[in-house]
């Protein structure tokens, strides 16, 4: 067995503390790291919840996974059931390659834990060409590192038989490497599956339904997981969305498919929240057709915005259903400051009618300030302070 020395002595402490949680390991053991680990792994009697070591080579594998890959002892023991490391030369070269290409130590640990066999892959002949291919289509090192840490399976796929054919199909639909990169950043599964089984029939059905190529590209680039459905399920979802009144020629059609394809539970939760705020079924469906992603908001975000607009500002709940985009705005940075300014102007009699939410909240920052703050700052000296949330709008009276 090849001699093994821990580069990080703290790993020894972690290993010992895992085995004997009631004992605090000393800093100086009086033996080399390798001798201590050999004694620990071969003499420690496994108990409930502990891991079992069966052979010296397994000991070496576990020690390597802990010391060089940063795995916790329990994770290392589990991974050692899937891989046996006989020498550190090959895995060392793989780890070096990953570090050189921007993966952090925690990201490397994730890669090893999820796909340990990559430690035995030829780094120059198998791994490097795949990394370079993804760089060539515009994936940055930081994005690729994040993708691999989330799911490194793509490094196990054949470049010639799987990755490049998948890329060629995606490029034929999306037309640009930038959009292919966007799809990959959303989910690596588009490079892992046979595109002829799901993507091709689902996209063909969208075309037959009258969905424009631009909308198909929008769905594939930003929400590719919606297209990785079994064809019969996908067909039913598309039919359901159409029956809800969505126009297949509009981008909202594919956005609704995204909501219904993989977020049904969130949709149902949002439905219940809107009902609690008094929206009718017709109002909820109207809001969904206007802005499909309103059915993906968190309950907390919906509740806070509705509470302020309905209970604090006195807006009828139904008016928000007619302009659901306002629910996406920041409560503290946009909704509260602007509504406070408008309320202050109403109290001063400078605005005689109730303005629509779209008039108040949709204009960009510069336009709003010119129309509602700068225009009245001489008549209401405190208006900028109200806008900056330094004083309450009622203080202008």
C-alpha positions as a printed NumPy array, in Angstrom:
array([[  0.   ,   0.   ,   0.   ],
       [  1.279,   3.428,  -0.968],
       [  2.302,   5.637,   1.952],
       [ -0.188,   8.429,   2.625],
       [  0.468,  11.65 ,   4.509],
       [ -2.257,  14.149,   5.292],
       [ -1.585,  17.567,   3.849],
       [ -4.088,  19.001,   6.294],
       [ -3.633,  17.738,   9.899],
       [ -7.128,  18.975,  10.733],
       [ -8.503,  16.141,   8.611],
       [ -7.029,  13.691,  11.112],
       [ -8.784,  15.518,  13.926],
       [-12.052,  15.399,  12.025],
       [-11.68 ,  11.683,  11.439],
       [-10.831,  10.962,  15.074],
       [-13.601,  13.194,  16.422],
       [-16.111,  11.385,  14.215],
       [-15.057,   8.028,  15.622],
       [-14.786,   9.161,  19.233],
       [-17.119,  12.157,  19.633],
       [-16.609,  12.24 ,  23.408],
       [-12.84 ,  12.556,  23.09 ],
       [-11.071,  15.639,  21.881],
       [ -8.041,  14.602,  19.785],
       [ -4.685,  15.975,  20.751],
       [ -2.652,  18.051,  18.361],
       [  0.478,  15.851,  18.613],
       [ -0.075,  12.16 ,  18.272],
       [  3.567,  11.07 ,  18.456],
       [  3.138,   9.012,  15.266],
       [  3.035,   9.918,  11.597],
       [ -0.319,  10.692,  10.019],
       [ -0.147,   7.531,   7.934],
       [  0.68 ,   5.287,  10.931],
       [ -2.096,   6.864,  13.004],
       [ -4.694,   6.515,  10.227],
       [ -3.647,   2.893,   9.576],
       [ -4.049,   2.098,  13.282],
       [ -7.373,   3.951,  13.508],
       [ -8.948,   2.376,  10.429],
       [ -7.838,  -1.168,  11.294],
       [ -8.372,  -1.188,  15.067],
       [-11.469,   0.946,  15.512],
       [-14.42 ,  -1.405,  16.18 ],
       [-17.463,  -0.289,  14.205],
       [-20.551,   0.491,  16.275],
       [-24.095,   1.641,  15.485],
       [-24.08 ,   4.296,  12.772],
       [-20.367,   3.926,  12.082],
       [-18.797,   2.77 ,   8.866],
       [-17.031,  -0.559,   8.286],
       [-13.589,  -0.924,   6.768],
       [-12.975,  -4.171,   4.964],
       [ -9.461,  -4.034,   3.486],
       [ -6.256,  -2.022,   3.441],
       [ -7.048,  -0.68 ,  -0.009],
       [-10.387,   0.548,   1.276],
       [ -8.48 ,   2.259,   4.078],
       [ -6.293,   4.001,   1.525],
       [ -9.321,   5.075,  -0.542],
       [-11.108,   6.509,   2.482],
       [ -8.006,   8.318,   3.67 ],
       [ -7.46 ,   9.81 ,   0.226],
       [-11.067,  10.962,  -0.084],
       [-10.84 ,  12.666,   3.311],
       [ -7.433,  14.262,   2.931],
       [ -7.298,  15.14 ,  -0.775],
       [-10.963,  15.592,  -1.673],
       [-12.296,  17.152,   1.524],
       [-15.004,  14.571,   2.169],
       [-16.3  ,  13.949,   5.669],
       [-15.439,  10.464,   7.038],
       [-18.982,   9.147,   6.625],
       [-19.196,  10.424,   3.035],
       [-15.745,   9.036,   2.265],
       [-16.77 ,   5.615,   3.563],
       [-19.909,   5.672,   1.409],
       [-18.016,   6.773,  -1.7  ],
       [-15.368,   4.097,  -1.133],
       [-18.055,   1.506,  -1.854],
       [-18.224,   2.855,  -5.425],
       [-14.534,   3.374,  -6.17 ],
       [-11.2  ,   1.868,  -5.18 ],
       [ -8.089,   4.03 ,  -5.424],
       [ -4.872,   2.   ,  -5.719],
       [ -2.533,   4.92 ,  -6.385],
       [ -2.853,   8.638,  -5.967],
       [ -1.2  ,   9.52 ,  -9.28 ],
       [ -4.333,   9.495, -11.45 ],
       [ -6.753,  11.088,  -8.942],
       [ -4.146,  13.714,  -8.073],
       [ -3.911,  14.667, -11.739],
       [ -7.728,  14.895, -11.968],
       [ -7.911,  17.129,  -8.902],
       [ -5.139,  19.315, -10.308],
       [ -7.065,  19.71 , -13.557],
       [-10.258,  20.684, -11.737],
       [ -8.427,  23.237,  -9.611],
       [ -6.697,  24.696, -12.66 ],
       [-10.102,  25.194, -14.259],
       [-11.546,  27.167, -11.405],
       [-13.337,  24.662,  -9.203],
       [-13.176,  25.514,  -5.518],
       [-12.453,  22.882,  -2.873],
       [-16.152,  22.59 ,  -1.879],
       [-17.094,  22.247,  -5.561],
       [-14.479,  19.529,  -6.044],
       [-15.841,  17.706,  -3.016],
       [-19.308,  17.81 ,  -4.599],
       [-17.988,  16.439,  -7.882],
       [-16.192,  13.565,  -6.137],
       [-19.135,  12.747,  -3.894],
       [-21.607,  12.674,  -6.796],
       [-19.441,  11.029,  -9.474],
       [-16.394,   9.457,  -7.754],
       [-15.4  ,   7.452, -10.828],
       [-14.242,  10.712, -12.427],
       [-11.175,  10.481, -10.154],
       [ -9.967,   7.594, -12.308],
       [-10.649,   9.247, -15.681],
       [ -7.774,  10.297, -17.913],
       [ -7.649,  14.057, -17.304],
       [ -6.016,  15.033, -20.597],
       [ -7.739,  12.61 , -22.968],
       [-11.208,  12.37 , -21.387],
       [-11.915,  15.385, -19.18 ],
       [ -9.983,  18.303, -20.688],
       [-11.54 ,  18.071, -24.2  ],
       [-15.013,  18.332, -22.659],
       [-14.056,  21.362, -20.584],
       [-12.529,  23.032, -23.626],
       [-15.633,  22.305, -25.691],
       [-17.903,  24.037, -23.203],
       [-15.533,  27.008, -23.087],
       [-15.679,  27.171, -26.885],
       [-19.453,  27.718, -26.85 ],
       [-19.228,  30.548, -24.365],
       [-19.548,  28.929, -20.946],
       [-17.375,  30.844, -18.48 ],
       [-15.106,  29.03 , -16.036],
       [-17.152,  30.144, -13.06 ],
       [-20.415,  29.016, -14.672],
       [-18.938,  25.674, -15.715],
       [-17.565,  25.114, -12.215],
       [-21.025,  25.75 , -10.772],
       [-22.663,  23.454, -13.326],
       [-20.246,  20.616, -12.607],
       [-20.576,  21.006,  -8.847],
       [-24.352,  20.72 ,  -9.215],
       [-24.209,  17.708, -11.533],
       [-20.887,  16.478, -12.947],
       [-22.561,  13.687, -14.968],
       [-21.9  ,  15.551, -18.215],
       [-18.169,  14.779, -17.78 ],
       [-19.011,  11.083, -17.997],
       [-20.803,  11.411, -21.32 ],
       [-19.083,  10.868, -24.67 ],
       [-18.026,  14.109, -26.321],
       [-18.495,  12.77 , -29.847],
       [-21.592,  10.611, -29.302],
       [-23.59 ,  12.66 , -26.787],
       [-22.358,  16.172, -26.038],
       [-21.657,  17.433, -29.571],
       [-24.857,  15.953, -31.116],
       [-26.885,  17.537, -28.297],
       [-25.164,  20.861, -28.929],
       [-25.831,  20.67 , -32.682],
       [-29.556,  20.125, -32.089],
       [-29.803,  22.909, -29.512],
       [-27.94 ,  25.28 , -31.803],
       [-30.336,  24.459, -34.662],
       [-33.246,  25.69 , -32.504],
       [-31.623,  28.454, -30.484],
       [-29.38 ,  29.745, -33.303],
       [-26.692,  31.165, -30.994],
       [-24.093,  29.771, -28.602],
       [-25.167,  32.314, -26.022],
       [-28.645,  30.822, -25.838],
       [-27.244,  27.285, -25.75 ],
       [-25.088,  28.38 , -22.819],
       [-28.166,  29.83 , -21.101],
       [-30.003,  26.525, -21.465],
       [-27.05 ,  24.566, -20.089],
       [-26.821,  26.88 , -17.089],
       [-30.457,  26.15 , -16.348],
       [-30.059,  22.37 , -16.489],
       [-27.298,  20.059, -17.7  ],
       [-29.923,  17.423, -18.553],
       [-30.294,  18.85 , -22.032],
       [-26.796,  17.491, -22.723],
       [-27.393,  14.185, -20.948],
       [-30.538,  12.887, -22.608],
       [-31.153,  11.636, -26.114],
       [-32.742,  14.725, -27.631],
       [-34.664,  12.613, -30.162],
       [-36.803,  11.074, -27.395],
       [-38.233,  14.166, -25.678],
       [-36.963,  17.461, -27.034],
       [-37.619,  16.718, -30.706],
       [-41.233,  15.465, -30.348],
       [-42.149,  18.165, -27.815],
       [-40.754,  20.962, -29.953],
       [-42.465,  19.485, -33.003],
       [-45.788,  19.553, -31.146],
       [-45.283,  23.212, -30.228],
       [-44.677,  24.017, -33.879],
       [-47.817,  22.119, -34.885],
       [-49.75 ,  24.101, -32.261],
       [-48.688,  27.371, -33.879],
       [-46.018,  28.481, -31.411],
       [-43.473,  30.769, -33.153],
       [-39.809,  29.787, -33.282],
       [-38.912,  32.78 , -31.112],
       [-41.193,  31.535, -28.332],
       [-39.876,  27.977, -28.635],
       [-36.348,  29.351, -28.326],
       [-37.419,  31.361, -25.275],
       [-38.736,  28.222, -23.574],
       [-35.722,  26.103, -24.508],
       [-33.118,  28.691, -23.527],
       [-34.592,  29.795, -20.208],
       [-36.859,  26.958, -19.087],
       [-35.484,  23.814, -20.791],
       [-36.707,  21.613, -17.948],
       [-40.259,  22.221, -19.194],
       [-39.382,  20.517, -22.485],
       [-37.769,  17.496, -20.855],
       [-41.127,  15.864, -20.217],
       [-42.545,  12.651, -21.614],
       [-44.287,  13.546, -24.829],
       [-47.751,  12.417, -23.777],
       [-47.51 ,  14.475, -20.556],
       [-46.186,  17.496, -22.427],
       [-49.022,  17.315, -24.963],
       [-51.607,  17.328, -22.159],
       [-49.957,  20.359, -20.511],
       [-49.957,  22.308, -23.8  ],
       [-53.632,  21.483, -24.36 ],
       [-54.481,  22.558, -20.807],
       [-52.694,  25.882, -21.227],
       [-54.515,  26.517, -24.468],
       [-57.869,  25.759, -22.82 ],
       [-57.033,  28.38 , -20.166],
       [-57.208,  31.021, -22.875],
       [-53.541,  31.552, -23.685],
       [-52.655,  32.55 , -27.232],
       [-50.05 ,  30.152, -28.744],
       [-48.504,  33.01 , -30.728],
       [-47.639,  34.981, -27.569],
       [-44.672,  34.486, -25.239],
       [-47.063,  34.113, -22.292],
       [-48.126,  30.769, -23.791],
       [-44.714,  29.144, -23.282],
       [-44.29 ,  30.868, -19.912],
       [-47.534,  29.24 , -18.804],
       [-46.234,  25.879, -20.044],
       [-43.172,  26.413, -17.866],
       [-45.375,  27.044, -14.828],
       [-47.632,  24.057, -15.416],
       [-44.904,  21.619, -16.504],
       [-42.804,  21.557, -13.391],
       [-44.317,  23.838, -10.806],
       [-47.857,  22.58 , -10.32 ],
       [-47.591,  22.481,  -6.535],
       [-46.389,  26.109,  -6.443],
       [-49.217,  27.078,  -8.8  ],
       [-51.761,  25.477,  -6.458],
       [-50.267,  27.199,  -3.42 ],
       [-50.375,  30.62 ,  -5.096],
       [-53.956,  29.947,  -6.163],
       [-54.94 ,  29.391,  -2.525],
       [-53.103,  32.528,  -1.366],
       [-54.848,  34.733,  -3.93 ],
       [-58.19 ,  33.229,  -2.958],
       [-57.528,  34.177,   0.675],
       [-57.046,  37.767,  -0.48 ],
       [-60.451,  37.752,  -2.103],
       [-59.576,  37.068,  -5.737],
       [-62.223,  35.179,  -7.661],
       [-61.349,  32.28 ,  -9.932],
       [-61.845,  34.577, -12.905],
       [-59.461,  37.175, -11.426],
       [-56.804,  34.552, -10.717],
       [-57.003,  33.223, -14.274],
       [-56.908,  36.774, -15.642],
       [-53.806,  37.515, -13.608],
       [-52.206,  34.251, -14.743],
       [-52.837,  35.095, -18.399],
       [-51.355,  38.571, -17.957],
       [-48.241,  37.438, -16.1  ],
       [-47.86 ,  33.626, -15.785],
       [-44.988,  33.863, -13.324],
       [-47.302,  35.428, -10.763],
       [-48.17 ,  31.805,  -9.977],
       [-44.582,  31.123,  -8.943],
       [-44.2  ,  33.825,  -6.29 ],
       [-43.58 ,  32.89 ,  -2.68 ],
       [-46.477,  33.123,  -0.247],
       [-44.46 ,  35.568,   1.846],
       [-43.874,  37.967,  -1.066],
       [-47.513,  37.893,  -2.122],
       [-48.757,  38.404,   1.426],
       [-46.48 ,  41.327,   2.234],
       [-47.281,  43.183,  -0.991],
       [-51.015,  42.571,  -0.699],
       [-51.062,  43.579,   2.967],
       [-49.408,  46.909,   2.19 ],
       [-51.432,  47.726,  -0.906],
       [-54.798,  46.563,   0.442],
       [-54.604,  47.204,   4.177],
       [-52.218,  50.182,   4.292],
       [-52.959,  51.939,   1.005],
       [-56.626,  51.01 ,   0.729],
       [-56.394,  49.517,  -2.74 ],
       [-59.195,  47.08 ,  -3.651],
       [-57.734,  43.598,  -3.908],
       [-59.141,  43.082,  -7.389],
       [-57.187,  46.027,  -8.833],
       [-53.958,  44.155,  -8.156],
       [-55.249,  41.161, -10.126],
       [-55.543,  43.478, -13.13 ],
       [-51.876,  44.497, -12.789],
       [-50.099,  41.446, -11.285],
       [-46.663,  42.616, -12.388],
       [-46.584,  44.96 ,  -9.376],
       [-46.241,  41.918,  -7.113],
       [-42.752,  41.348,  -8.523],
       [-41.477,  44.765,  -7.482],
       [-39.467,  45.316,  -4.326],
       [-41.766,  46.304,  -1.473],
       [-39.147,  48.403,   0.318],
       [-37.379,  49.944,  -2.674],
       [-40.261,  50.605,  -5.059],
       [-43.789,  49.975,  -3.804],
       [-43.621,  51.725,  -0.432],
       [-41.658,  54.826,  -1.533],
       [-43.824,  55.505,  -4.591],
       [-47.155,  54.858,  -2.901],
       [-46.088,  57.086,  -0.004],
       [-45.304,  59.941,  -2.371],
       [-48.671,  59.605,  -4.102],
       [-50.486,  59.481,  -0.763],
       [-48.656,  62.625,   0.393],
       [-49.681,  64.437,  -2.779],
       [-53.299,  63.366,  -2.272],
       [-53.273,  64.634,   1.31 ],
       [-52.042,  67.983,   0.021],
       [-54.799,  68.045,  -2.571],
       [-52.316,  68.078,  -5.447],
       [-53.657,  64.825,  -6.835],
       [-57.422,  64.677,  -6.8  ],
       [-58.07 ,  61.171,  -8.097],
       [-56.799,  57.744,  -7.218],
       [-54.121,  56.812,  -9.719],
       [-53.89 ,  53.287, -11.098],
       [-51.139,  51.013,  -9.833],
       [-49.662,  50.852, -13.338],
       [-49.36 ,  54.668, -13.414],
       [-47.577,  54.712, -10.07 ],
       [-45.427,  51.593, -10.138],
       [-44.624,  50.782, -13.76 ],
       [-42.658,  53.887, -14.927],
       [-38.891,  53.74 , -14.573],
       [-37.216,  55.521, -11.672],
       [-36.277,  58.69 , -13.55 ],
       [-39.712,  59.157, -15.075],
       [-41.499,  58.623, -11.76 ],
       [-39.286,  61.132,  -9.957],
       [-39.802,  63.769, -12.649],
       [-43.585,  63.311, -12.687],
       [-44.303,  62.937,  -8.976],
       [-41.363,  64.222,  -6.927],
       [-39.399,  66.948,  -8.723],
       [-42.597,  68.481, -10.097],
       [-44.021,  69.062,  -6.598],
       [-40.89 ,  69.478,  -4.442],
       [-41.405,  73.249,  -4.043],
       [-45.013,  72.819,  -2.975],
       [-44.176,  69.927,  -0.646],
       [-40.638,  70.473,   0.759],
       [-40.786,  67.173,   2.672],
       [-41.576,  65.151,  -0.473],
       [-38.032,  63.896,  -1.077],
       [-37.835,  62.781,   2.55 ],
       [-41.106,  60.913,   2.091],
       [-39.756,  59.318,  -1.096],
       [-36.576,  58.279,   0.667],
       [-38.699,  56.82 ,   3.492],
       [-37.134,  59.135,   6.063],
       [-40.49 ,  60.522,   7.178],
       [-44.057,  59.207,   7.115],
       [-46.246,  60.576,   4.319],
       [-48.8  ,  61.752,   6.908],
       [-46.236,  64.231,   8.226],
       [-46.798,  66.522,   5.213],
       [-50.202,  67.616,   6.564]])
